mmCIF file of C-alpha atoms and ligand atoms in Angstrom:
data_model
loop_
_atom_site.group_PDB
_atom_site.id
_atom_site.type_symbol
_atom_site.label_atom_id
_atom_site.label_comp_id
_atom_site.label_asym_id
_atom_site.label_seq_id
_atom_site.Cartn_x
_atom_site.Cartn_y
_atom_site.Cartn_z
ATOM 1 C CA MET R 28 84.511 204.636 222.826
ATOM 2 C CA TYR R 29 86.324 204.691 226.054
ATOM 3 C CA ILE R 30 89.302 202.739 228.212
ATOM 4 C CA GLU R 31 87.572 200.512 230.690
ATOM 5 C CA ASN R 32 90.694 199.400 232.246
ATOM 6 C CA ILE R 33 94.530 200.216 232.319
ATOM 7 C CA ARG R 34 97.186 198.246 233.268
ATOM 8 C CA LEU R 35 101.507 198.646 233.436
ATOM 9 C CA ILE R 36 104.123 196.588 234.470
ATOM 10 C CA ASN R 37 107.761 197.754 234.655
ATOM 11 C CA PHE R 38 106.380 200.613 231.976
ATOM 12 C CA ARG R 39 108.861 203.642 232.781
ATOM 13 C CA ASN R 40 108.553 204.559 236.367
ATOM 14 C CA TYR R 41 105.782 202.284 236.925
ATOM 15 C CA ASN R 42 106.412 198.837 238.926
ATOM 16 C CA SER R 43 102.978 197.363 238.461
ATOM 17 C CA LEU R 44 99.610 199.555 238.215
ATOM 18 C CA ASN R 45 95.437 198.649 237.479
ATOM 19 C CA ILE R 46 93.166 201.470 237.050
ATOM 20 C CA LYS R 47 90.225 201.363 236.194
ATOM 21 C CA LEU R 48 88.813 204.302 233.888
ATOM 22 C CA ASN R 49 85.982 206.605 234.341
ATOM 23 C CA LYS R 50 84.621 207.176 231.534
ATOM 24 C CA SER R 51 83.848 210.397 230.679
ATOM 25 C CA MET R 52 86.535 212.187 232.717
ATOM 26 C CA ASN R 53 89.835 210.737 234.420
ATOM 27 C CA ILE R 54 92.443 213.816 235.883
ATOM 28 C CA PHE R 55 94.836 212.282 237.398
ATOM 29 C CA ILE R 56 97.346 214.960 239.617
ATOM 30 C CA GLY R 57 100.886 214.586 240.751
ATOM 31 C CA LYS R 58 104.652 216.679 241.424
ATOM 32 C CA ASN R 59 106.646 217.090 239.129
ATOM 33 C CA ALA R 60 108.327 213.461 237.889
ATOM 34 C CA GLN R 61 106.117 211.529 239.186
ATOM 35 C CA GLY R 62 104.620 209.459 236.123
ATOM 36 C CA LYS R 63 101.449 211.628 234.978
ATOM 37 C CA THR R 64 103.298 212.300 231.293
ATOM 38 C CA ASN R 65 104.309 208.345 230.719
ATOM 39 C CA LEU R 66 100.572 207.274 232.193
ATOM 40 C CA LEU R 67 99.110 209.347 229.086
ATOM 41 C CA GLU R 68 102.721 207.700 226.814
ATOM 42 C CA SER R 69 101.086 204.201 227.395
ATOM 43 C CA ILE R 70 97.891 204.673 226.611
ATOM 44 C CA TYR R 71 99.391 206.176 223.871
ATOM 45 C CA LEU R 72 101.457 203.212 222.786
ATOM 46 C CA CYS R 73 97.917 201.433 222.406
ATOM 47 C CA ALA R 74 96.645 203.987 220.323
ATOM 48 C CA THR R 75 99.647 203.664 217.831
ATOM 49 C CA GLY R 76 102.445 201.261 218.826
ATOM 50 C CA GLY R 77 105.230 204.206 219.239
ATOM 51 C CA SER R 78 105.412 206.582 221.995
ATOM 52 C CA PHE R 79 105.007 210.319 221.014
ATOM 53 C CA ARG R 80 107.939 211.561 223.165
ATOM 54 C CA THR R 81 110.502 209.796 221.764
ATOM 55 C CA ASN R 82 110.661 206.650 218.761
ATOM 56 C CA LYS R 83 113.434 204.232 221.103
ATOM 57 C CA ASP R 84 110.968 201.924 222.848
ATOM 58 C CA ARG R 85 113.678 200.958 224.998
ATOM 59 C CA GLU R 86 112.973 203.725 226.617
ATOM 60 C CA LEU R 87 110.253 203.269 227.813
ATOM 61 C CA ILE R 88 111.350 199.679 230.382
ATOM 62 C CA ASN R 89 111.980 200.371 233.412
ATOM 63 C CA PHE R 90 115.442 201.359 233.726
ATOM 64 C CA ASN R 91 116.255 198.279 235.862
ATOM 65 C CA LYS R 92 113.965 196.136 233.837
ATOM 66 C CA ARG R 93 114.131 193.659 230.811
ATOM 67 C CA GLU R 94 110.982 193.881 229.705
ATOM 68 C CA ALA R 95 107.412 196.117 229.871
ATOM 69 C CA TYR R 96 103.563 195.380 229.572
ATOM 70 C CA VAL R 97 101.243 197.530 228.789
ATOM 71 C CA GLY R 98 97.048 196.163 228.782
ATOM 72 C CA ALA R 99 94.538 198.194 227.739
ATOM 73 C CA ASN R 100 90.551 197.300 227.839
ATOM 74 C CA ILE R 101 88.652 199.499 225.283
ATOM 75 C CA VAL R 102 85.105 199.509 224.919
ATOM 76 C CA LEU R 103 83.428 200.282 221.736
ATOM 77 C CA ASN R 104 79.497 200.432 221.073
ATOM 78 C CA GLY R 105 79.724 197.170 224.063
ATOM 79 C CA ILE R 106 81.925 195.373 221.817
ATOM 80 C CA GLU R 107 85.126 194.796 224.440
ATOM 81 C CA ARG R 108 88.402 194.887 223.011
ATOM 82 C CA PHE R 109 91.970 194.040 224.702
ATOM 83 C CA ILE R 110 95.375 195.857 223.270
ATOM 84 C CA GLU R 111 98.066 194.412 225.100
ATOM 85 C CA ILE R 112 102.211 195.271 224.318
ATOM 86 C CA LYS R 113 105.028 193.810 225.414
ATOM 87 C CA LEU R 114 108.507 195.446 225.089
ATOM 88 C CA ASP R 115 112.038 193.779 225.892
ATOM 89 C CA ARG R 116 114.999 194.928 225.406
ATOM 90 C CA ASN R 117 116.011 193.899 222.094
ATOM 91 C CA GLY R 118 114.184 195.346 220.335
ATOM 92 C CA GLN R 119 111.257 193.195 219.889
ATOM 93 C CA LYS R 120 107.445 194.259 220.628
ATOM 94 C CA ARG R 121 104.470 192.002 220.828
ATOM 95 C CA VAL R 122 101.131 192.549 220.020
ATOM 96 C CA LYS R 123 97.654 191.266 220.684
ATOM 97 C CA ILE R 124 94.091 192.738 220.290
ATOM 98 C CA ASN R 125 92.394 190.238 222.007
ATOM 99 C CA ARG R 126 94.649 187.390 222.651
ATOM 100 C CA VAL R 127 95.762 187.141 219.156
ATOM 101 C CA GLU R 128 98.818 188.443 217.696
ATOM 102 C CA LEU R 129 99.316 191.131 214.869
ATOM 103 C CA GLU R 130 101.346 189.888 212.241
ATOM 104 C CA ASN R 131 101.517 194.587 211.655
ATOM 105 C CA LEU R 132 101.609 197.183 213.732
ATOM 106 C CA ARG R 133 98.616 198.523 211.447
ATOM 107 C CA GLU R 134 96.098 196.543 212.104
ATOM 108 C CA LEU R 135 96.366 198.359 215.594
ATOM 109 C CA ASN R 136 94.839 201.004 214.410
ATOM 110 C CA SER R 137 91.134 200.373 214.619
ATOM 111 C CA GLY R 138 91.567 199.435 218.046
ATOM 112 C CA LEU R 139 91.995 202.705 220.313
ATOM 113 C CA ASN R 140 92.028 206.530 218.997
ATOM 114 C CA VAL R 141 93.201 209.205 220.657
ATOM 115 C CA VAL R 142 94.176 213.099 219.970
ATOM 116 C CA ILE R 143 96.748 213.829 222.355
ATOM 117 C CA PHE R 144 97.251 217.903 223.226
ATOM 118 C CA SER R 145 100.525 218.720 224.978
ATOM 119 C CA PRO R 146 102.895 221.295 225.834
ATOM 120 C CA GLU R 147 105.336 219.916 222.935
ATOM 121 C CA ASP R 148 102.235 220.409 220.388
ATOM 122 C CA LEU R 149 102.664 224.801 220.602
ATOM 123 C CA LYS R 150 105.799 223.116 218.550
ATOM 124 C CA ILE R 151 102.892 222.613 215.440
ATOM 125 C CA VAL R 152 103.163 226.927 215.430
ATOM 126 C CA LYS R 153 106.018 227.930 216.238
ATOM 127 C CA GLY R 154 108.240 225.234 214.986
ATOM 128 C CA GLY R 155 109.886 224.784 211.842
ATOM 129 C CA PRO R 156 108.506 222.663 208.955
ATOM 130 C CA ALA R 157 109.835 219.828 210.438
ATOM 131 C CA GLU R 158 107.510 219.391 213.574
ATOM 132 C CA ARG R 159 104.956 220.612 211.159
ATOM 133 C CA ARG R 160 105.021 216.913 208.794
ATOM 134 C CA ASN R 161 105.759 215.130 212.023
ATOM 135 C CA PHE R 162 101.593 216.231 212.947
ATOM 136 C CA LEU R 163 100.676 215.811 209.496
ATOM 137 C CA ASP R 164 101.945 212.705 209.301
ATOM 138 C CA THR R 165 100.578 211.171 212.321
ATOM 139 C CA SER R 166 97.898 212.326 212.154
ATOM 140 C CA ILE R 167 97.085 210.821 208.859
ATOM 141 C CA SER R 168 98.241 207.307 209.223
ATOM 142 C CA GLN R 169 95.659 207.481 212.192
ATOM 143 C CA ILE R 170 92.678 206.936 209.681
ATOM 144 C CA ARG R 171 94.904 205.865 207.097
ATOM 145 C CA PRO R 172 97.328 202.791 207.483
ATOM 146 C CA VAL R 173 98.560 203.219 204.077
ATOM 147 C CA TYR R 174 99.523 206.568 204.729
ATOM 148 C CA ARG R 175 102.207 205.757 207.365
ATOM 149 C CA TYR R 176 103.551 202.797 204.634
ATOM 150 C CA ASN R 177 103.403 205.022 201.303
ATOM 151 C CA LEU R 178 105.738 206.879 203.546
ATOM 152 C CA ASN R 179 108.138 204.850 204.475
ATOM 153 C CA ARG R 180 108.396 204.379 201.156
ATOM 154 C CA TYR R 181 109.182 206.719 199.657
ATOM 155 C CA ASN R 182 111.560 207.975 203.147
ATOM 156 C CA LYS R 183 113.646 204.988 201.854
ATOM 157 C CA ILE R 184 113.632 205.491 198.461
ATOM 158 C CA LEU R 185 114.765 209.264 199.041
ATOM 159 C CA TYR R 186 117.512 207.819 201.541
ATOM 160 C CA GLN R 187 119.121 206.124 197.842
ATOM 161 C CA ARG R 188 118.550 208.546 196.030
ATOM 162 C CA ASN R 189 120.532 210.493 198.644
ATOM 163 C CA ASN R 190 123.129 208.678 198.733
ATOM 164 C CA LEU R 191 123.291 208.217 195.256
ATOM 165 C CA LEU R 192 123.467 211.865 194.261
ATOM 166 C CA LYS R 193 126.739 211.606 196.905
ATOM 167 C CA SER R 194 128.023 209.236 195.805
ATOM 168 C CA ASN R 195 131.820 208.551 193.592
ATOM 169 C CA LYS R 196 129.911 207.389 190.446
ATOM 170 C CA SER R 197 130.271 209.562 186.964
ATOM 171 C CA ASN R 198 127.463 212.150 186.906
ATOM 172 C CA GLU R 199 126.346 210.251 183.780
ATOM 173 C CA ASP R 200 125.567 206.837 185.810
ATOM 174 C CA ILE R 201 124.336 208.562 188.525
ATOM 175 C CA ILE R 202 121.370 210.477 185.799
ATOM 176 C CA ASN R 203 120.813 207.080 184.142
ATOM 177 C CA LEU R 204 120.192 204.988 187.431
ATOM 178 C CA LEU R 205 118.612 208.246 189.276
ATOM 179 C CA GLU R 206 115.547 207.371 186.355
ATOM 180 C CA ILE R 207 113.813 204.527 188.263
ATOM 181 C CA PHE R 208 114.071 207.067 191.922
ATOM 182 C CA ASP R 209 112.752 209.454 190.174
ATOM 183 C CA ILE R 210 109.508 207.260 188.809
ATOM 184 C CA GLN R 211 109.557 205.821 192.091
ATOM 185 C CA MET R 212 109.600 209.234 194.045
ATOM 186 C CA SER R 213 106.780 210.754 191.993
ATOM 187 C CA LYS R 214 104.690 208.243 192.452
ATOM 188 C CA ILE R 215 104.672 207.736 195.861
ATOM 189 C CA GLY R 216 105.016 211.448 196.361
ATOM 190 C CA THR R 217 101.937 211.929 194.238
ATOM 191 C CA GLU R 218 100.104 209.848 197.224
ATOM 192 C CA ILE R 219 101.315 211.460 199.689
ATOM 193 C CA ILE R 220 100.824 214.400 198.783
ATOM 194 C CA LEU R 221 96.474 213.447 197.880
ATOM 195 C CA ASN R 222 96.430 212.748 201.247
ATOM 196 C CA ARG R 223 97.823 215.744 202.539
ATOM 197 C CA ARG R 224 95.962 217.898 200.882
ATOM 198 C CA GLU R 225 92.372 216.126 201.507
ATOM 199 C CA PHE R 226 93.654 215.694 205.857
ATOM 200 C CA ILE R 227 94.893 219.564 205.603
ATOM 201 C CA LYS R 228 91.766 221.132 203.958
ATOM 202 C CA LYS R 229 89.280 219.382 206.387
ATOM 203 C CA LEU R 230 91.305 220.075 209.403
ATOM 204 C CA SER R 231 91.366 224.272 207.902
ATOM 205 C CA ASP R 232 86.882 224.115 207.651
ATOM 206 C CA GLU R 233 87.475 222.606 211.664
ATOM 207 C CA SER R 234 89.573 224.384 212.995
ATOM 208 C CA GLN R 235 88.490 227.571 211.344
ATOM 209 C CA THR R 236 85.202 226.693 212.988
ATOM 210 C CA ILE R 237 85.995 226.139 216.048
ATOM 211 C CA HIS R 238 88.993 229.195 217.148
ATOM 212 C CA ARG R 239 86.353 231.585 215.774
ATOM 213 C CA GLN R 240 84.493 230.143 218.512
ATOM 214 C CA LEU R 241 86.926 230.125 220.665
ATOM 215 C CA THR R 242 87.832 233.978 219.664
ATOM 216 C CA SER R 243 84.174 235.199 219.500
ATOM 217 C CA GLY R 244 84.691 236.077 216.503
ATOM 218 C CA GLU R 245 87.926 238.015 216.243
ATOM 219 C CA GLU R 246 90.174 235.807 214.442
ATOM 220 C CA LEU R 247 89.748 233.458 210.983
ATOM 221 C CA LEU R 248 92.338 231.063 211.308
ATOM 222 C CA ASP R 249 93.839 229.675 208.213
ATOM 223 C CA LEU R 250 95.489 226.583 207.426
ATOM 224 C CA ASP R 251 97.396 226.378 203.852
ATOM 225 C CA TYR R 252 99.386 223.452 202.202
ATOM 226 C CA ILE R 253 102.384 224.775 201.145
ATOM 227 C CA SER R 254 104.595 222.453 198.686
ATOM 228 C CA ASN R 255 107.016 223.128 196.107
ATOM 229 C CA VAL R 256 105.462 220.813 193.337
ATOM 230 C CA ASP R 257 102.668 222.050 192.025
ATOM 231 C CA PHE R 258 99.184 220.117 193.259
ATOM 232 C CA TYR R 259 97.007 222.268 193.638
ATOM 233 C CA GLY R 260 93.230 222.033 191.399
ATOM 234 C CA LYS R 261 95.227 219.607 190.243
ATOM 235 C CA ASN R 262 94.776 215.789 189.197
ATOM 236 C CA LYS R 263 96.818 212.631 190.108
ATOM 237 C CA TYR R 264 98.779 212.565 187.031
ATOM 238 C CA GLU R 265 99.137 215.796 186.662
ATOM 239 C CA ILE R 266 101.017 215.786 190.367
ATOM 240 C CA GLU R 267 103.104 213.355 188.648
ATOM 241 C CA ASN R 268 104.270 214.392 185.699
ATOM 242 C CA ASP R 269 104.901 218.019 187.617
ATOM 243 C CA LEU R 270 107.017 216.195 190.762
ATOM 244 C CA LEU R 271 109.005 213.934 188.104
ATOM 245 C CA LYS R 272 110.085 216.960 185.579
ATOM 246 C CA LYS R 273 110.930 218.310 189.285
ATOM 247 C CA LEU R 274 112.750 216.094 190.121
ATOM 248 C CA LYS R 275 114.566 216.279 186.606
ATOM 249 C CA PHE R 276 115.083 220.007 186.154
ATOM 250 C CA ASN R 277 116.787 219.763 189.623
ATOM 251 C CA THR R 278 119.458 216.417 189.168
ATOM 252 C CA LYS R 279 121.762 219.182 188.493
ATOM 253 C CA LYS R 280 121.675 221.223 191.703
ATOM 254 C CA ASP R 281 121.206 218.303 193.645
ATOM 255 C CA LEU R 282 124.155 216.597 192.395
ATOM 256 C CA ILE R 283 126.246 219.649 193.426
ATOM 257 C CA ILE R 284 124.649 219.940 196.892
ATOM 258 C CA GLY R 285 124.271 215.694 197.319
ATOM 259 C CA ASN R 286 120.277 216.453 198.251
ATOM 260 C CA THR R 287 117.345 216.557 196.869
ATOM 261 C CA GLU R 288 115.130 219.263 197.030
ATOM 262 C CA VAL R 289 111.403 218.780 195.858
ATOM 263 C CA GLY R 290 109.014 216.464 196.834
ATOM 264 C CA PRO R 291 106.682 216.488 199.788
ATOM 265 C CA HIS R 292 109.667 215.943 202.268
ATOM 266 C CA ARG R 293 109.878 219.556 201.746
ATOM 267 C CA ASP R 294 105.657 220.335 202.611
ATOM 268 C CA ASP R 295 105.233 223.177 205.577
ATOM 269 C CA ILE R 296 102.159 223.959 206.235
ATOM 270 C CA GLU R 297 100.805 227.644 206.419
ATOM 271 C CA ILE R 298 99.236 228.739 209.551
ATOM 272 C CA LYS R 299 97.123 232.317 209.294
ATOM 273 C CA ILE R 300 95.207 234.558 211.309
ATOM 274 C CA ASN R 301 93.501 237.115 210.300
ATOM 275 C CA ASN R 302 95.340 237.116 206.577
ATOM 276 C CA ILE R 303 99.283 236.869 208.597
ATOM 277 C CA ASP R 304 101.552 234.301 209.181
ATOM 278 C CA THR R 305 101.531 233.082 212.956
ATOM 279 C CA ARG R 306 104.647 231.130 212.888
ATOM 280 C CA ALA R 307 106.231 234.242 212.900
ATOM 281 C CA PHE R 308 104.032 236.138 214.772
ATOM 282 C CA ALA R 309 101.801 234.727 217.447
ATOM 283 C CA SER R 310 101.234 235.756 221.053
ATOM 284 C CA GLN R 311 101.940 232.261 223.118
ATOM 285 C CA GLY R 312 98.041 232.782 224.259
ATOM 286 C CA GLN R 313 97.589 233.160 220.431
ATOM 287 C CA GLN R 314 99.834 229.659 220.018
ATOM 288 C CA ARG R 315 98.108 227.626 222.508
ATOM 289 C CA THR R 316 94.423 228.760 221.641
ATOM 290 C CA ILE R 317 95.778 227.757 217.313
ATOM 291 C CA VAL R 318 97.432 223.805 218.687
ATOM 292 C CA LEU R 319 93.453 223.917 220.770
ATOM 293 C CA SER R 320 90.963 224.914 217.405
ATOM 294 C CA ILE R 321 93.665 221.946 215.485
ATOM 295 C CA LYS R 322 93.686 219.602 217.675
ATOM 296 C CA LEU R 323 89.911 219.851 218.481
ATOM 297 C CA ALA R 324 89.695 220.049 214.777
ATOM 298 C CA GLN R 325 91.568 216.526 214.760
ATOM 299 C CA VAL R 326 88.636 215.086 216.995
ATOM 300 C CA GLU R 327 86.149 216.650 214.738
ATOM 301 C CA ILE R 328 88.099 214.771 211.740
ATOM 302 C CA LEU R 329 88.435 211.038 213.264
ATOM 303 C CA ASN R 330 84.753 211.315 214.717
ATOM 304 C CA MET R 331 83.753 212.826 210.512
ATOM 305 C CA GLU R 332 86.306 209.512 209.851
ATOM 306 C CA LYS R 333 86.259 206.788 211.825
ATOM 307 C CA GLY R 334 82.098 207.409 213.466
ATOM 308 C CA VAL R 335 83.316 207.312 216.654
ATOM 309 C CA TYR R 336 85.176 210.001 219.192
ATOM 310 C CA PRO R 337 88.140 209.474 219.967
ATOM 311 C CA VAL R 338 89.752 209.283 223.251
ATOM 312 C CA LEU R 339 91.036 212.672 224.419
ATOM 313 C CA LEU R 340 94.687 213.093 226.424
ATOM 314 C CA LEU R 341 95.684 216.742 227.818
ATOM 315 C CA ASP R 342 98.725 216.409 228.686
ATOM 316 C CA ASP R 343 99.510 220.091 231.307
ATOM 317 C CA VAL R 344 97.778 221.788 229.643
ATOM 318 C CA PHE R 345 94.061 222.616 230.866
ATOM 319 C CA SER R 346 95.492 225.208 233.459
ATOM 320 C CA GLU R 347 97.459 226.663 231.036
ATOM 321 C CA LEU R 348 94.388 228.401 229.122
ATOM 322 C CA ASP R 349 92.485 231.203 229.898
ATOM 323 C CA VAL R 350 89.111 230.740 231.856
ATOM 324 C CA GLU R 351 86.637 231.101 228.131
ATOM 325 C CA ARG R 352 89.026 228.408 226.501
ATOM 326 C CA ARG R 353 88.203 226.275 229.669
ATOM 327 C CA LYS R 354 85.012 226.709 229.708
ATOM 328 C CA TYR R 355 84.624 225.922 225.961
ATOM 329 C CA LEU R 356 87.341 222.707 226.250
ATOM 330 C CA GLY R 357 85.121 221.581 229.166
ATOM 331 C CA ARG R 358 81.994 221.640 226.874
ATOM 332 C CA SER R 359 83.445 219.239 224.843
ATOM 333 C CA PHE R 360 84.426 216.434 226.994
ATOM 334 C CA SER R 361 81.208 215.614 227.354
ATOM 335 C CA LYS R 362 81.753 213.563 224.126
ATOM 336 C CA MET R 363 84.256 211.487 224.850
ATOM 337 C CA GLN R 364 86.613 210.280 227.054
ATOM 338 C CA THR R 365 89.460 212.332 228.013
ATOM 339 C CA ILE R 366 91.983 212.205 230.232
ATOM 340 C CA ILE R 367 93.918 215.148 232.374
ATOM 341 C CA THR R 368 96.388 215.474 233.703
ATOM 342 C CA SER R 369 97.947 218.362 236.228
ATOM 343 C CA THR R 370 100.252 219.687 239.166
ATOM 344 C CA ASP R 371 97.032 220.060 241.229
ATOM 345 C CA LEU R 372 92.982 220.742 240.794
ATOM 346 C CA LEU R 373 93.994 225.086 240.185
ATOM 347 C CA GLY R 374 92.383 225.715 237.248
ATOM 348 C CA LEU R 375 90.365 222.773 237.116
ATOM 349 C CA GLU R 376 87.159 224.214 238.587
ATOM 350 C CA GLU R 377 85.352 224.236 235.745
ATOM 351 C CA LEU R 378 85.471 220.339 235.723
ATOM 352 C CA GLU R 379 83.396 220.331 239.439
ATOM 353 C CA ARG R 380 79.995 219.639 238.420
ATOM 354 C CA ILE R 381 81.677 216.776 235.761
ATOM 355 C CA ASN R 382 81.453 212.883 236.477
ATOM 356 C CA LYS R 383 84.716 212.331 236.563
ATOM 357 C CA SER R 384 87.432 210.656 239.086
ATOM 358 C CA VAL R 385 90.714 211.810 239.946
ATOM 359 C CA PHE R 386 94.046 209.983 240.767
ATOM 360 C CA TYR R 387 96.929 211.115 242.739
ATOM 361 C CA ILE R 388 100.270 209.808 241.129
ATOM 362 C CA ASP R 389 102.979 209.774 243.679
ATOM 363 C CA LYS R 390 106.246 208.116 242.529
ATOM 364 C CA GLY R 391 104.759 205.456 239.470
ATOM 365 C CA GLU R 392 101.878 204.806 242.246
ATOM 366 C CA ILE R 393 98.069 205.998 242.201
ATOM 367 C CA ILE R 394 97.703 206.267 246.416
ATOM 368 C CA TYR R 395 94.745 208.114 246.690
ATOM 369 C CA GLU R 396 91.744 208.204 244.054
ATOM 370 C CA GLU R 397 88.414 209.487 244.378
HETATM 371 P P1 ATP G 2 106.145 216.878 235.153
HETATM 372 O O1 ATP G 2 104.797 217.450 236.252
HETATM 373 O O2 ATP G 2 107.746 217.061 235.305
HETATM 374 O O3 ATP G 2 105.915 216.441 233.937
HETATM 375 P P2 ATP G 2 104.887 213.851 235.076
HETATM 376 O O4 ATP G 2 104.907 213.528 236.245
HETATM 377 O O5 ATP G 2 103.957 214.030 233.789
HETATM 378 O O6 ATP G 2 105.541 215.279 235.543
HETATM 379 P P3 ATP G 2 106.677 211.881 233.589
HETATM 380 O O7 ATP G 2 107.710 212.437 232.829
HETATM 381 O O8 ATP G 2 105.696 211.102 233.312
HETATM 382 O O9 ATP G 2 106.846 212.933 234.999
HETATM 383 O O10 ATP G 2 107.419 210.532 234.921
HETATM 384 C C1 ATP G 2 108.891 211.677 234.699
HETATM 385 C C2 ATP G 2 110.109 210.382 235.123
HETATM 386 O O11 ATP G 2 109.690 208.730 235.174
HETATM 387 C C3 ATP G 2 110.888 210.651 236.160
HETATM 388 O O12 ATP G 2 111.461 210.838 237.334
HETATM 389 C C4 ATP G 2 111.978 209.514 235.131
HETATM 390 O O13 ATP G 2 113.299 209.583 235.699
HETATM 391 C C5 ATP G 2 111.039 208.758 235.063
HETATM 392 N N1 ATP G 2 111.288 207.941 234.482
HETATM 393 C C6 ATP G 2 111.012 207.473 233.111
HETATM 394 N N2 ATP G 2 111.247 206.506 232.116
HETATM 395 C C7 ATP G 2 111.597 205.904 233.115
HETATM 396 C C8 ATP G 2 112.707 204.315 232.868
HETATM 397 N N3 ATP G 2 112.682 204.090 231.415
HETATM 398 N N4 ATP G 2 112.299 203.900 234.355
HETATM 399 C C9 ATP G 2 111.811 204.272 234.623
HETATM 400 N N5 ATP G 2 112.001 205.757 235.075
HETATM 401 C C10 ATP G 2 112.061 206.306 234.837
HETATM 402 MG MG1 MG G 3 104.772 215.248 232.391
#
């Protein structure tokens, strides 16, 4: 799978851009604030229907314009697919594949797969549980579109449940009403837990293999799913029951704090190296290597699930890695189309012999291409 062509109109700081990409390697060079990340963001938008930087689509539209447009030609097994997204200031988002408008964003899912690695992703290691859940949710949605749908439903019920807990109805009334929410929450919550359990297991296995190679066998990386629901070795009905039981058991406490304490909205991933929790102890270089292992694992999982490698987007991270890691990463570039951004060519020497296109960006324009 590769992007053949990308066209932007009034997207962020781009007025009009139309470029043909290299099938294998593309490097975008530009000073700070010229539009490198914006370009990756537009590609990410075509893949997922959203941005990795904001959930306000309006921010993607050029300051002075009413509408923004992104169009990408994708080639998969020799077949072309044309993805188009149009955003306007009223909040409307129209998505077309091959000129046919999609009814639901979920249909976009099969059009283009990407994995992005940006400096922000270090949060997966050093950030809080919400950041890790966010990573988990976006990654699983990519391979299981129904997961996003379940997650939205779960969050809606959670929101209503919390409102009810805070309402000034009598406790007895609240407890009666909670009954319905709790049953729904345990059913949908269990679907989420099952998907997360499956994904984290695969992610752990894949990233462990990669991390071992990246550290010459010195570091054993382990990812563990942490939940306040008892899922380990349990089937769907056992998990559902456990969640329901815990929701009921916690009701009194929930009423006092006005918040729901148990459920997958509190899940986390534990990241260990040689059995030590890295969230507190990993050095900066280690954090970067862990995230690299996790991202490359995500690439492999997408390939296993979809039968095709995704497009890899590296925002300003390649030249930050040490020589060994760059060499390792360089070898994986032959598998898939890669798009790299950097402020200069320093640290990109490893890529010299790879067939590639280099673009120079200045104020939202490509001023030179080689
Ligand atoms: P760095 O090397 O610092 O990461 P970058 O090349 O990745 O820089 P981007 O984040 O792609 O930079 O672009 C930032 C520029 O885009 C900023 O100058 C910002 O003002 C501009 N910009 C962001 N959103 C919009 C918008 N909606 N309309 C016009 N310009 C925008
Ligand atoms: Mg940037």
